[in-house]
């Protein structure tokens, strides 16, 4: 398998893909090693994952370069990602004892009722490339903390990072037999679905996630899917500082070149502030520096997958054909690499793909609305349900709107953010199950009920 730098089109490395035979051997190892890891006391597993976090810190610079080389993320954004993963690990390790230890629920004379959080066994994590450290952490760290063995398939676009994760976990003290990496693309992913594992945790597109969920369902084992989004954002009429709102929301749409599951993908603006907002927003987007991800100051790097460039060009062409106004960008940037100009479209409608289908790139459509009701109706008009955001000065108004949106996360005066303290979950085509928070720690366990009667 060739690993290609999306900024230069050069082959960085070639890796051997896994085969059905090598996968069987890995599962065999995990079956043996997993039970040992499960019996390591929780306090020691916590210390091991803390050491892993420290190693991420010690090696941030070299790990960032590997990540940037294979996915094209601007170097500073790679560093930010590793720091972000460390803060998630901190929350998880700080809270593991609290949420994974045995829990006494009732204690009557002669009878104790208790929950034990037992690990699932060997879990498989099939992952995406856009934030390999962050989405990897959401699964790998709580799974290991809970005492599971893990078979991890990084995306074929982030395999070098996947191998670094394995190296550092091992260096931190996770036995090799409790964590194995599967290298490869869709064929290897497909083969994983046939293995005798105890749970599947998938991060990726709706299309693949639906397939994974269907393939695994008959086996009655846990299967979680964290999928895509078409996340809406509403700018209400009572915002005092439209300039700041435009700057913050443009960042929510264009950070990581728009390749975030919770990137802002659609914007609705109250008609009273629409003109000013669009002007400030377009000015901000025009100021973004597109270029080599290795140069400090670059904000828009290349897209990780070449095919996405063509998809974005099609979205623009269709929108313009049906009456949208192209305010800036709209095409592949000249030269080598998968660069796409940061793009803003207005006069868009929900008949256009750019307002319906996940773009996953540096492109946004902005629509004018008459009031909150119209904004709610349009925000709800989607197959997805990952996040939704409202910018306004009145918290009650924001909460009233957000409670009517069928999404796993609601933001008031912020967007495109994730915290380890609260659940991360999608609704509708954005997925099923959850990671992060106490629910995400326990997602990798099977609670067992104990009824303990003193004779
Ligand atoms: P993808 O669906 O193309 O691939 C995801 C993983 O599935 C990869 O490892 C791939 O090799 C594997 N795969 C492909 N075909 C398979 C098959 N038939 N069987 C088993 N595995 C298979 O997605 P992607 O391009 O890697 O990631 C982008 C998508 O992920 C976007 O839609 C994005 O929104 C979503 N995402 C969601 C979250 C979240 O937390 N909700 C986080 C990051 C990314």
Short mmCIF file of C-alpha atoms and ligand atoms in Angstrom, two decimals:
data_model
loop_
_atom_site.label_atom_id
_atom_site.label_comp_id
_atom_site.label_asym_id
_atom_site.label_seq_id
_atom_site.Cartn_x
_atom_site.Cartn_y
_atom_site.Cartn_z
CA UNK A 1 0.00 0.00 0.00
CA UNK A 2 1.46 3.35 -1.07
CA UNK A 3 1.35 6.25 1.39
CA UNK A 4 1.12 9.45 -0.65
CA UNK A 5 1.78 12.99 0.54
CA UNK A 6 -1.34 14.96 -0.52
CA UNK A 7 0.64 18.21 -0.72
CA UNK A 8 3.22 16.93 -3.19
CA UNK A 9 1.75 13.75 -4.70
CA UNK A 10 4.97 11.94 -3.69
CA UNK A 11 5.05 8.42 -2.30
CA UNK A 12 6.35 8.67 1.27
CA UNK A 13 6.43 4.98 2.09
CA UNK A 14 5.06 1.60 1.12
CA UNK A 15 3.46 -0.67 3.70
CA UNK A 16 2.55 -4.33 3.61
CA UNK A 17 -1.24 -4.74 3.85
CA UNK A 18 -2.65 -7.34 6.21
CA UNK A 19 -4.01 -10.59 4.82
CA UNK A 20 -6.75 -12.85 6.25
CA UNK A 21 -3.96 -15.10 7.61
CA UNK A 22 -2.05 -12.28 9.32
CA UNK A 23 -5.32 -10.97 10.80
CA UNK A 24 -6.08 -14.42 12.25
CA UNK A 25 -2.64 -14.46 13.88
CA UNK A 26 -3.25 -11.03 15.38
CA UNK A 27 -6.59 -12.09 16.82
CA UNK A 28 -4.97 -15.20 18.26
CA UNK A 29 -2.39 -13.03 20.01
CA UNK A 30 -5.07 -10.70 21.32
CA UNK A 31 -7.13 -13.59 22.62
CA UNK A 32 -4.16 -14.73 24.72
CA UNK A 33 -2.81 -11.31 25.70
CA UNK A 34 -6.18 -9.72 26.31
CA UNK A 35 -7.02 -11.78 29.35
CA UNK A 36 -3.72 -10.76 30.98
CA UNK A 37 -4.38 -7.09 30.34
CA UNK A 38 -7.90 -7.44 31.74
CA UNK A 39 -6.38 -8.69 34.99
CA UNK A 40 -3.98 -5.75 35.34
CA UNK A 41 -5.46 -3.61 38.15
CA UNK A 42 -7.35 -0.56 36.90
CA UNK A 43 -4.99 1.75 38.75
CA UNK A 44 -2.05 0.34 36.75
CA UNK A 45 -3.92 0.56 33.46
CA UNK A 46 -4.58 4.22 34.26
CA UNK A 47 -0.87 4.83 34.91
CA UNK A 48 0.03 3.12 31.62
CA UNK A 49 -2.29 5.39 29.63
CA UNK A 50 -0.92 8.42 31.48
CA UNK A 51 2.56 7.39 30.32
CA UNK A 52 1.21 7.14 26.77
CA UNK A 53 -0.03 10.72 27.04
CA UNK A 54 3.37 11.86 28.30
CA UNK A 55 5.03 10.17 25.32
CA UNK A 56 2.66 11.99 22.97
CA UNK A 57 3.83 15.20 24.60
CA UNK A 58 7.53 14.31 24.42
CA UNK A 59 7.30 13.40 20.74
CA UNK A 60 4.74 15.98 19.59
CA UNK A 61 7.05 17.58 17.06
CA UNK A 62 8.06 14.42 15.20
CA UNK A 63 4.55 12.92 15.40
CA UNK A 64 3.09 16.14 13.97
CA UNK A 65 5.43 15.93 11.00
CA UNK A 66 4.37 12.35 10.26
CA UNK A 67 0.69 13.32 10.50
CA UNK A 68 1.12 16.37 8.30
CA UNK A 69 3.06 14.38 5.70
CA UNK A 70 0.33 11.78 5.26
CA UNK A 71 -2.89 13.79 5.70
CA UNK A 72 -1.75 17.30 4.68
CA UNK A 73 -2.93 19.02 7.86
CA UNK A 74 -1.08 22.31 8.54
CA UNK A 75 1.69 21.54 11.02
CA UNK A 76 0.29 23.74 13.79
CA UNK A 77 -3.08 21.98 13.45
CA UNK A 78 -1.28 18.62 13.81
CA UNK A 79 0.31 19.86 17.04
CA UNK A 80 -3.10 21.11 18.21
CA UNK A 81 -4.60 17.71 17.50
CA UNK A 82 -2.02 15.88 19.61
CA UNK A 83 -2.50 18.39 22.46
CA UNK A 84 -6.26 17.91 22.14
CA UNK A 85 -5.88 14.14 22.36
CA UNK A 86 -3.77 14.57 25.51
CA UNK A 87 -6.44 16.63 27.22
CA UNK A 88 -9.03 13.96 26.40
CA UNK A 89 -6.73 11.27 27.83
CA UNK A 90 -6.33 13.37 30.96
CA UNK A 91 -10.11 13.49 31.50
CA UNK A 92 -10.42 9.76 30.86
CA UNK A 93 -7.56 8.75 33.16
CA UNK A 94 -8.74 11.16 35.88
CA UNK A 95 -12.26 9.68 35.76
CA UNK A 96 -11.64 5.99 35.04
CA UNK A 97 -11.68 4.92 38.71
CA UNK A 98 -14.91 6.78 39.30
CA UNK A 99 -16.84 5.29 36.38
CA UNK A 100 -15.26 1.86 35.83
CA UNK A 101 -14.95 0.60 39.39
CA UNK A 102 -17.61 -1.65 40.91
CA UNK A 103 -20.63 0.37 41.97
CA UNK A 104 -22.80 -0.48 44.96
CA UNK A 105 -26.34 0.58 44.05
CA UNK A 106 -28.31 -0.52 47.13
CA UNK A 107 -27.14 -1.81 50.47
CA UNK A 108 -30.00 -3.19 52.56
CA UNK A 109 -29.38 -5.40 55.60
CA UNK A 110 -28.30 -8.80 54.25
CA UNK A 111 -28.44 -7.80 50.56
CA UNK A 112 -26.08 -5.79 48.39
CA UNK A 113 -26.88 -4.92 44.76
CA UNK A 114 -23.83 -4.01 42.75
CA UNK A 115 -22.72 -3.34 39.17
CA UNK A 116 -19.37 -4.56 37.82
CA UNK A 117 -18.13 -3.03 34.59
CA UNK A 118 -16.60 -5.99 32.77
CA UNK A 119 -14.64 -5.48 29.53
CA UNK A 120 -16.17 -6.63 26.25
CA UNK A 121 -13.13 -8.70 25.27
CA UNK A 122 -11.39 -7.92 21.98
CA UNK A 123 -12.80 -4.88 20.30
CA UNK A 124 -12.12 -3.68 16.78
CA UNK A 125 -11.73 -0.02 15.95
CA UNK A 126 -12.03 0.88 12.27
CA UNK A 127 -11.08 4.53 12.04
CA UNK A 128 -11.07 7.68 9.89
CA UNK A 129 -8.11 9.80 8.77
CA UNK A 130 -9.23 13.36 9.48
CA UNK A 131 -8.29 13.41 13.20
CA UNK A 132 -6.55 10.08 13.77
CA UNK A 133 -5.27 11.02 17.23
CA UNK A 134 -8.59 12.44 18.41
CA UNK A 135 -10.99 9.84 17.03
CA UNK A 136 -8.48 7.10 17.87
CA UNK A 137 -8.30 8.32 21.47
CA UNK A 138 -12.11 8.30 21.77
CA UNK A 139 -12.05 4.52 21.33
CA UNK A 140 -8.60 3.14 22.05
CA UNK A 141 -8.01 4.80 25.41
CA UNK A 142 -11.34 4.01 27.14
CA UNK A 143 -11.29 0.50 25.64
CA UNK A 144 -7.86 -0.18 27.13
CA UNK A 145 -8.75 1.51 30.42
CA UNK A 146 -11.78 -0.79 30.68
CA UNK A 147 -9.53 -3.84 30.20
CA UNK A 148 -10.23 -4.72 26.57
CA UNK A 149 -7.74 -5.86 23.96
CA UNK A 150 -7.86 -3.74 20.80
CA UNK A 151 -7.48 -4.48 17.12
CA UNK A 152 -7.04 -1.04 15.54
CA UNK A 153 -7.38 -0.34 11.84
CA UNK A 154 -6.30 3.20 11.12
CA UNK A 155 -7.55 4.66 7.87
CA UNK A 156 -5.40 3.81 4.85
CA UNK A 157 -4.74 7.59 4.71
CA UNK A 158 -3.38 7.70 8.29
CA UNK A 159 -1.56 4.38 8.61
CA UNK A 160 1.82 5.83 9.59
CA UNK A 161 0.13 7.63 12.47
CA UNK A 162 -1.62 4.38 13.41
CA UNK A 163 1.75 2.66 13.63
CA UNK A 164 3.10 5.51 15.79
CA UNK A 165 0.14 5.10 18.15
CA UNK A 166 0.94 1.39 18.49
CA UNK A 167 4.65 2.08 19.08
CA UNK A 168 3.94 4.62 21.83
CA UNK A 169 1.29 2.48 23.55
CA UNK A 170 3.78 -0.35 23.69
CA UNK A 171 6.52 1.95 24.97
CA UNK A 172 4.10 3.13 27.67
CA UNK A 173 3.57 -0.46 28.82
CA UNK A 174 0.51 -1.77 26.97
CA UNK A 175 1.51 -5.36 26.12
CA UNK A 176 1.89 -5.98 22.39
CA UNK A 177 -0.65 -8.78 22.75
CA UNK A 178 -3.30 -6.37 24.00
CA UNK A 179 -3.02 -3.91 21.10
CA UNK A 180 -2.54 -4.82 17.46
CA UNK A 181 -2.73 -2.74 14.29
CA UNK A 182 -4.34 -3.89 11.04
CA UNK A 183 -2.94 -2.15 7.98
CA UNK A 184 -4.98 -1.68 4.83
CA UNK A 185 -8.00 -0.13 3.15
CA UNK A 186 -11.58 -1.29 2.48
CA UNK A 187 -10.63 -4.91 1.74
CA UNK A 188 -8.89 -5.28 5.08
CA UNK A 189 -11.79 -3.44 6.77
CA UNK A 190 -14.20 -5.90 5.20
CA UNK A 191 -12.11 -8.88 6.39
CA UNK A 192 -12.16 -7.53 9.95
CA UNK A 193 -15.94 -7.77 9.98
CA UNK A 194 -15.71 -11.57 9.71
CA UNK A 195 -13.36 -12.01 12.65
CA UNK A 196 -14.57 -13.48 15.96
CA UNK A 197 -14.38 -10.20 17.89
CA UNK A 198 -16.52 -8.87 20.73
CA UNK A 199 -17.41 -5.38 19.55
CA UNK A 200 -16.96 -3.06 16.55
CA UNK A 201 -16.36 0.67 16.92
CA UNK A 202 -16.39 2.45 13.61
CA UNK A 203 -15.59 6.05 12.68
CA UNK A 204 -16.13 7.15 9.10
CA UNK A 205 -18.75 7.96 6.50
CA UNK A 206 -22.45 7.08 6.67
CA UNK A 207 -22.07 4.91 3.59
CA UNK A 208 -19.42 2.64 5.12
CA UNK A 209 -20.91 2.86 8.62
CA UNK A 210 -24.29 1.61 7.43
CA UNK A 211 -22.57 -1.32 5.73
CA UNK A 212 -20.54 -2.16 8.86
CA UNK A 213 -23.62 -1.93 11.08
CA UNK A 214 -25.62 -4.23 8.79
CA UNK A 215 -22.78 -6.75 8.51
CA UNK A 216 -22.26 -6.97 12.27
CA UNK A 217 -25.89 -6.75 13.45
CA UNK A 218 -26.77 -10.48 13.28
CA UNK A 219 -24.00 -11.28 15.78
CA UNK A 220 -25.65 -9.44 18.68
CA UNK A 221 -22.43 -7.73 19.75
CA UNK A 222 -22.00 -4.01 20.38
CA UNK A 223 -21.47 -1.95 17.24
CA UNK A 224 -21.06 1.81 17.45
CA UNK A 225 -20.80 4.15 14.47
CA UNK A 226 -19.54 7.74 14.61
CA UNK A 227 -20.40 9.10 11.19
CA UNK A 228 -20.60 12.27 9.16
CA UNK A 229 -22.63 15.44 9.48
CA UNK A 230 -24.09 18.43 7.66
CA UNK A 231 -23.91 20.64 10.69
CA UNK A 232 -25.98 23.84 10.65
CA UNK A 233 -25.22 27.16 12.32
CA UNK A 234 -27.66 30.02 12.85
CA UNK A 235 -26.66 33.67 13.34
CA UNK A 236 -29.56 35.50 14.99
CA UNK A 237 -30.38 39.22 14.70
CA UNK A 238 -29.33 40.21 18.23
CA UNK A 239 -25.59 39.62 17.87
CA UNK A 240 -23.68 42.73 18.95
CA UNK A 241 -20.33 42.07 17.32
CA UNK A 242 -20.92 40.62 13.86
CA UNK A 243 -17.23 40.85 12.98
CA UNK A 244 -16.24 38.49 15.82
CA UNK A 245 -19.10 36.13 14.97
CA UNK A 246 -18.01 36.02 11.32
CA UNK A 247 -14.37 35.29 12.27
CA UNK A 248 -15.28 32.55 14.76
CA UNK A 249 -17.83 30.85 12.53
CA UNK A 250 -15.55 30.94 9.47
CA UNK A 251 -12.96 29.10 11.58
CA UNK A 252 -15.67 26.57 12.50
CA UNK A 253 -16.26 25.94 8.80
CA UNK A 254 -12.69 26.02 7.47
CA UNK A 255 -10.43 24.65 10.24
CA UNK A 256 -8.62 21.48 9.07
CA UNK A 257 -9.65 22.63 5.57
CA UNK A 258 -13.25 21.80 6.50
CA UNK A 259 -12.44 18.11 7.00
CA UNK A 260 -14.02 17.76 10.43
CA UNK A 261 -17.08 15.67 11.21
CA UNK A 262 -18.43 18.61 13.22
CA UNK A 263 -17.29 21.35 10.83
CA UNK A 264 -19.95 23.98 10.17
CA UNK A 265 -21.42 22.87 6.82
CA UNK A 266 -24.42 25.22 6.43
CA UNK A 267 -25.01 28.76 7.70
CA UNK A 268 -28.35 30.54 8.16
CA UNK A 269 -28.31 34.26 8.92
CA UNK A 270 -31.13 36.50 10.11
CA UNK A 271 -32.00 39.02 7.39
CA UNK A 272 -31.30 42.00 9.68
CA UNK A 273 -27.60 41.13 9.98
CA UNK A 274 -27.15 39.12 6.76
CA UNK A 275 -25.38 41.69 4.56
CA UNK A 276 -22.88 42.69 7.21
CA UNK A 277 -22.22 39.08 8.21
CA UNK A 278 -21.59 37.93 4.62
CA UNK A 279 -19.24 40.85 3.98
CA UNK A 280 -17.20 40.16 7.14
CA UNK A 281 -17.25 36.40 6.55
CA UNK A 282 -16.00 36.63 2.96
CA UNK A 283 -13.28 39.10 4.00
CA UNK A 284 -12.09 36.66 6.66
CA UNK A 285 -12.09 33.69 4.26
CA UNK A 286 -10.15 35.68 1.65
CA UNK A 287 -7.46 36.31 4.29
CA UNK A 288 -6.79 32.57 4.81
CA UNK A 289 -3.38 31.48 3.64
CA UNK A 290 -3.47 28.40 1.41
CA UNK A 291 -0.14 26.63 0.95
CA UNK A 292 2.32 24.04 2.08
CA UNK A 293 1.20 22.50 5.36
CA UNK A 294 4.80 22.62 6.53
CA UNK A 295 4.97 26.42 6.36
CA UNK A 296 4.06 28.16 9.61
CA UNK A 297 1.06 30.43 8.98
CA UNK A 298 -0.64 28.15 6.46
CA UNK A 299 -4.30 27.77 7.38
CA UNK A 300 -5.65 25.81 4.39
CA UNK A 301 -3.61 22.75 3.43
CA UNK A 302 -4.30 20.18 0.73
CA UNK A 303 -7.30 17.87 1.00
CA UNK A 304 -6.30 14.40 2.13
CA UNK A 305 -8.15 12.53 -0.61
CA UNK A 306 -7.76 13.49 -4.26
CA UNK A 307 -11.31 12.43 -5.13
CA UNK A 308 -12.70 15.09 -2.82
CA UNK A 309 -11.40 17.90 -5.07
CA UNK A 310 -13.61 16.74 -7.91
CA UNK A 311 -16.59 16.30 -5.57
CA UNK A 312 -16.28 19.92 -4.37
CA UNK A 313 -15.97 21.19 -7.94
CA UNK A 314 -19.20 19.37 -8.75
CA UNK A 315 -20.96 20.90 -5.73
CA UNK A 316 -19.90 24.39 -6.84
CA UNK A 317 -20.89 23.83 -10.48
CA UNK A 318 -24.32 22.51 -9.52
CA UNK A 319 -24.96 25.35 -7.06
CA UNK A 320 -23.96 28.03 -9.57
CA UNK A 321 -26.06 26.37 -12.28
CA UNK A 322 -29.13 26.65 -10.05
CA UNK A 323 -28.59 30.28 -9.10
CA UNK A 324 -26.01 30.44 -6.28
CA UNK A 325 -23.52 33.32 -6.16
CA UNK A 326 -19.87 32.35 -5.87
CA UNK A 327 -18.35 34.95 -3.49
CA UNK A 328 -14.82 33.55 -3.42
CA UNK A 329 -12.86 30.43 -4.40
CA UNK A 330 -14.69 27.66 -6.25
CA UNK A 331 -11.94 25.59 -7.85
CA UNK A 332 -8.82 23.50 -7.44
CA UNK A 333 -5.79 25.65 -6.75
CA UNK A 334 -3.12 25.53 -9.43
CA UNK A 335 -0.06 23.29 -9.12
CA UNK A 336 0.53 19.88 -7.61
CA UNK A 337 -1.29 18.58 -4.55
CA UNK A 338 -4.99 18.32 -3.66
CA UNK A 339 -5.51 22.01 -2.93
CA UNK A 340 -9.00 23.51 -3.15
CA UNK A 341 -9.58 27.24 -2.77
CA UNK A 342 -11.63 28.25 0.30
CA UNK A 343 -15.09 28.78 -1.15
CA UNK A 344 -18.17 30.76 -0.10
CA UNK A 345 -21.53 30.48 -1.86
CA UNK A 346 -24.63 32.57 -1.17
CA UNK A 347 -28.16 32.51 -2.67
CA UNK A 348 -28.05 28.74 -2.09
CA UNK A 349 -31.10 26.50 -1.56
CA UNK A 350 -31.75 23.06 -0.09
CA UNK A 351 -32.17 21.67 -3.59
CA UNK A 352 -28.40 21.99 -4.00
CA UNK A 353 -25.96 19.27 -2.93
CA UNK A 354 -23.79 21.84 -1.13
CA UNK A 355 -26.61 22.31 1.41
CA UNK A 356 -27.56 18.64 1.63
CA UNK A 357 -24.52 16.36 1.25
CA UNK A 358 -21.50 16.41 3.53
CA UNK A 359 -18.87 18.49 1.69
CA UNK A 360 -15.91 17.67 3.96
CA UNK A 361 -13.83 20.44 2.45
CA UNK A 362 -13.19 24.21 2.51
CA UNK A 363 -16.58 25.25 1.20
CA UNK A 364 -19.71 26.74 2.75
CA UNK A 365 -23.18 27.86 1.71
CA UNK A 366 -24.86 30.80 3.47
CA UNK A 367 -28.63 31.39 3.41
CA UNK A 368 -30.75 34.36 4.54
CA UNK A 369 -33.68 33.62 6.89
CA UNK A 370 -36.60 35.77 8.09
CA UNK A 371 -36.84 34.50 11.69
CA UNK A 372 -36.00 31.75 14.18
CA UNK A 373 -38.79 29.51 12.91
CA UNK A 374 -37.44 29.50 9.38
CA UNK A 375 -33.94 28.84 10.72
CA UNK A 376 -35.17 25.88 12.79
CA UNK A 377 -37.07 24.42 9.85
CA UNK A 378 -33.99 24.60 7.61
CA UNK A 379 -31.57 23.37 10.27
CA UNK A 380 -33.83 20.34 10.76
CA UNK A 381 -34.06 19.65 7.04
CA UNK A 382 -31.24 17.08 6.88
CA UNK A 383 -30.52 13.35 7.04
CA UNK A 384 -27.77 14.02 9.59
CA UNK A 385 -27.78 14.93 13.29
CA UNK A 386 -24.30 15.47 14.69
CA UNK A 387 -24.13 19.08 15.96
CA UNK A 388 -25.99 22.39 15.62
CA UNK A 389 -24.97 25.86 16.67
CA UNK A 390 -26.73 29.13 17.48
CA UNK A 391 -25.05 32.51 17.83
CA UNK A 392 -27.18 35.01 19.72
CA UNK A 393 -26.94 37.09 22.88
CA UNK A 394 -29.83 35.39 24.70
CA UNK A 395 -29.07 31.96 26.19
CA UNK A 396 -32.75 31.10 26.68
CA UNK A 397 -33.48 31.78 23.02
CA UNK A 398 -30.50 29.67 21.95
CA UNK A 399 -31.53 26.75 24.17
CA UNK A 400 -35.12 26.95 22.96
CA UNK A 401 -33.89 26.64 19.36
CA UNK A 402 -31.31 23.94 20.08
CA UNK A 403 -33.83 21.75 21.93
CA UNK A 404 -35.86 21.57 18.70
CA UNK A 405 -32.91 20.31 16.64
CA UNK A 406 -32.45 16.54 16.43
CA UNK A 407 -28.67 16.46 16.91
CA UNK A 408 -26.33 14.91 19.48
CA UNK A 409 -24.64 18.21 20.38
CA UNK A 410 -25.88 21.81 20.70
CA UNK A 411 -23.58 24.85 20.80
CA UNK A 412 -24.39 28.38 21.97
CA UNK A 413 -21.93 30.99 20.70
CA UNK A 414 -19.39 28.36 19.79
CA UNK A 415 -19.05 25.57 17.23
CA UNK A 416 -16.80 22.76 15.95
CA UNK A 417 -15.67 21.76 19.43
CA UNK A 418 -15.55 18.49 21.35
CA UNK A 419 -15.03 17.91 25.06
CA UNK A 420 -14.15 14.65 26.80
CA UNK A 421 -16.50 15.53 29.67
CA UNK A 422 -19.74 15.29 27.65
CA UNK A 423 -21.00 12.57 25.31
CA UNK A 424 -20.11 12.62 21.62
CA UNK A 425 -22.88 11.06 19.59
CA UNK A 426 -24.68 11.36 16.30
CA UNK A 427 -28.34 10.91 15.49
CA UNK A 428 -29.96 9.77 12.25
CA UNK A 429 -27.25 9.23 9.61
CA UNK A 430 -24.61 10.67 11.95
CA UNK A 431 -24.45 7.40 13.80
CA UNK A 432 -25.35 5.32 16.78
CA UNK A 433 -23.80 4.90 20.20
CA UNK A 434 -21.49 7.33 21.93
CA UNK A 435 -17.97 8.00 23.03
CA UNK A 436 -16.50 10.42 25.60
CA UNK A 437 -17.91 11.30 29.04
CA UNK A 438 -18.83 8.63 31.60
CA UNK A 439 -21.08 7.04 28.93
CA UNK A 440 -18.10 6.75 26.57
CA UNK A 441 -15.93 5.10 29.23
CA UNK A 442 -18.66 2.56 29.92
CA UNK A 443 -19.39 1.94 26.22
CA UNK A 444 -16.51 -0.54 26.24
CA UNK A 445 -17.92 -2.58 29.11
CA UNK A 446 -20.74 -5.01 29.81
CA UNK A 447 -22.27 -4.10 33.13
CA UNK A 448 -22.89 -7.21 35.23
CA UNK A 449 -25.48 -7.11 37.99
CA UNK A 450 -24.54 -8.75 41.30
CA UNK A 451 -27.24 -9.60 43.85
CA UNK A 452 -25.22 -10.50 46.95
CA UNK A 453 -27.17 -11.97 49.84
CA UNK A 454 -25.56 -12.67 53.18
CA UNK A 455 -26.72 -16.15 54.24
P1 LIG B 1 -14.70 6.02 5.19
O1 LIG B 1 -16.05 5.54 5.52
O2 LIG B 1 -14.31 6.12 3.77
O3 LIG B 1 -13.59 5.06 5.87
C1 LIG B 1 -13.57 4.84 7.26
C2 LIG B 1 -12.84 3.53 7.55
O4 LIG B 1 -13.59 2.45 7.04
C3 LIG B 1 -11.46 3.43 6.92
O5 LIG B 1 -10.57 2.87 7.84
C4 LIG B 1 -11.70 2.50 5.74
O6 LIG B 1 -10.56 1.78 5.34
C5 LIG B 1 -12.75 1.57 6.32
N1 LIG B 1 -13.58 0.87 5.33
C6 LIG B 1 -13.87 1.22 4.06
N2 LIG B 1 -14.68 0.30 3.49
C7 LIG B 1 -14.91 -0.65 4.44
C8 LIG B 1 -15.67 -1.85 4.46
N3 LIG B 1 -16.36 -2.26 3.38
N4 LIG B 1 -15.71 -2.57 5.59
C9 LIG B 1 -15.04 -2.17 6.69
N5 LIG B 1 -14.28 -1.03 6.72
C10 LIG B 1 -14.22 -0.30 5.62
O7 LIG B 1 -14.52 7.40 5.93
P2 LIG B 1 -13.25 8.39 5.95
O8 LIG B 1 -13.12 9.05 4.63
O9 LIG B 1 -12.07 7.70 6.51
O10 LIG B 1 -13.68 9.47 7.03
C11 LIG B 1 -14.46 10.59 6.73
C12 LIG B 1 -15.84 10.44 7.30
O11 LIG B 1 -15.77 10.15 8.70
C13 LIG B 1 -16.66 11.71 7.20
O12 LIG B 1 -17.98 11.39 6.85
C14 LIG B 1 -16.60 12.27 8.61
O13 LIG B 1 -17.66 13.14 8.94
C15 LIG B 1 -16.62 11.02 9.43
N6 LIG B 1 -16.09 11.23 10.78
C16 LIG B 1 -16.97 11.18 11.83
C17 LIG B 1 -16.51 11.43 13.12
C18 LIG B 1 -17.44 11.42 14.30
O14 LIG B 1 -16.95 11.47 15.42
N7 LIG B 1 -18.75 11.40 14.12
C19 LIG B 1 -15.16 11.70 13.32
C20 LIG B 1 -14.30 11.72 12.23
C21 LIG B 1 -14.78 11.48 10.96
#
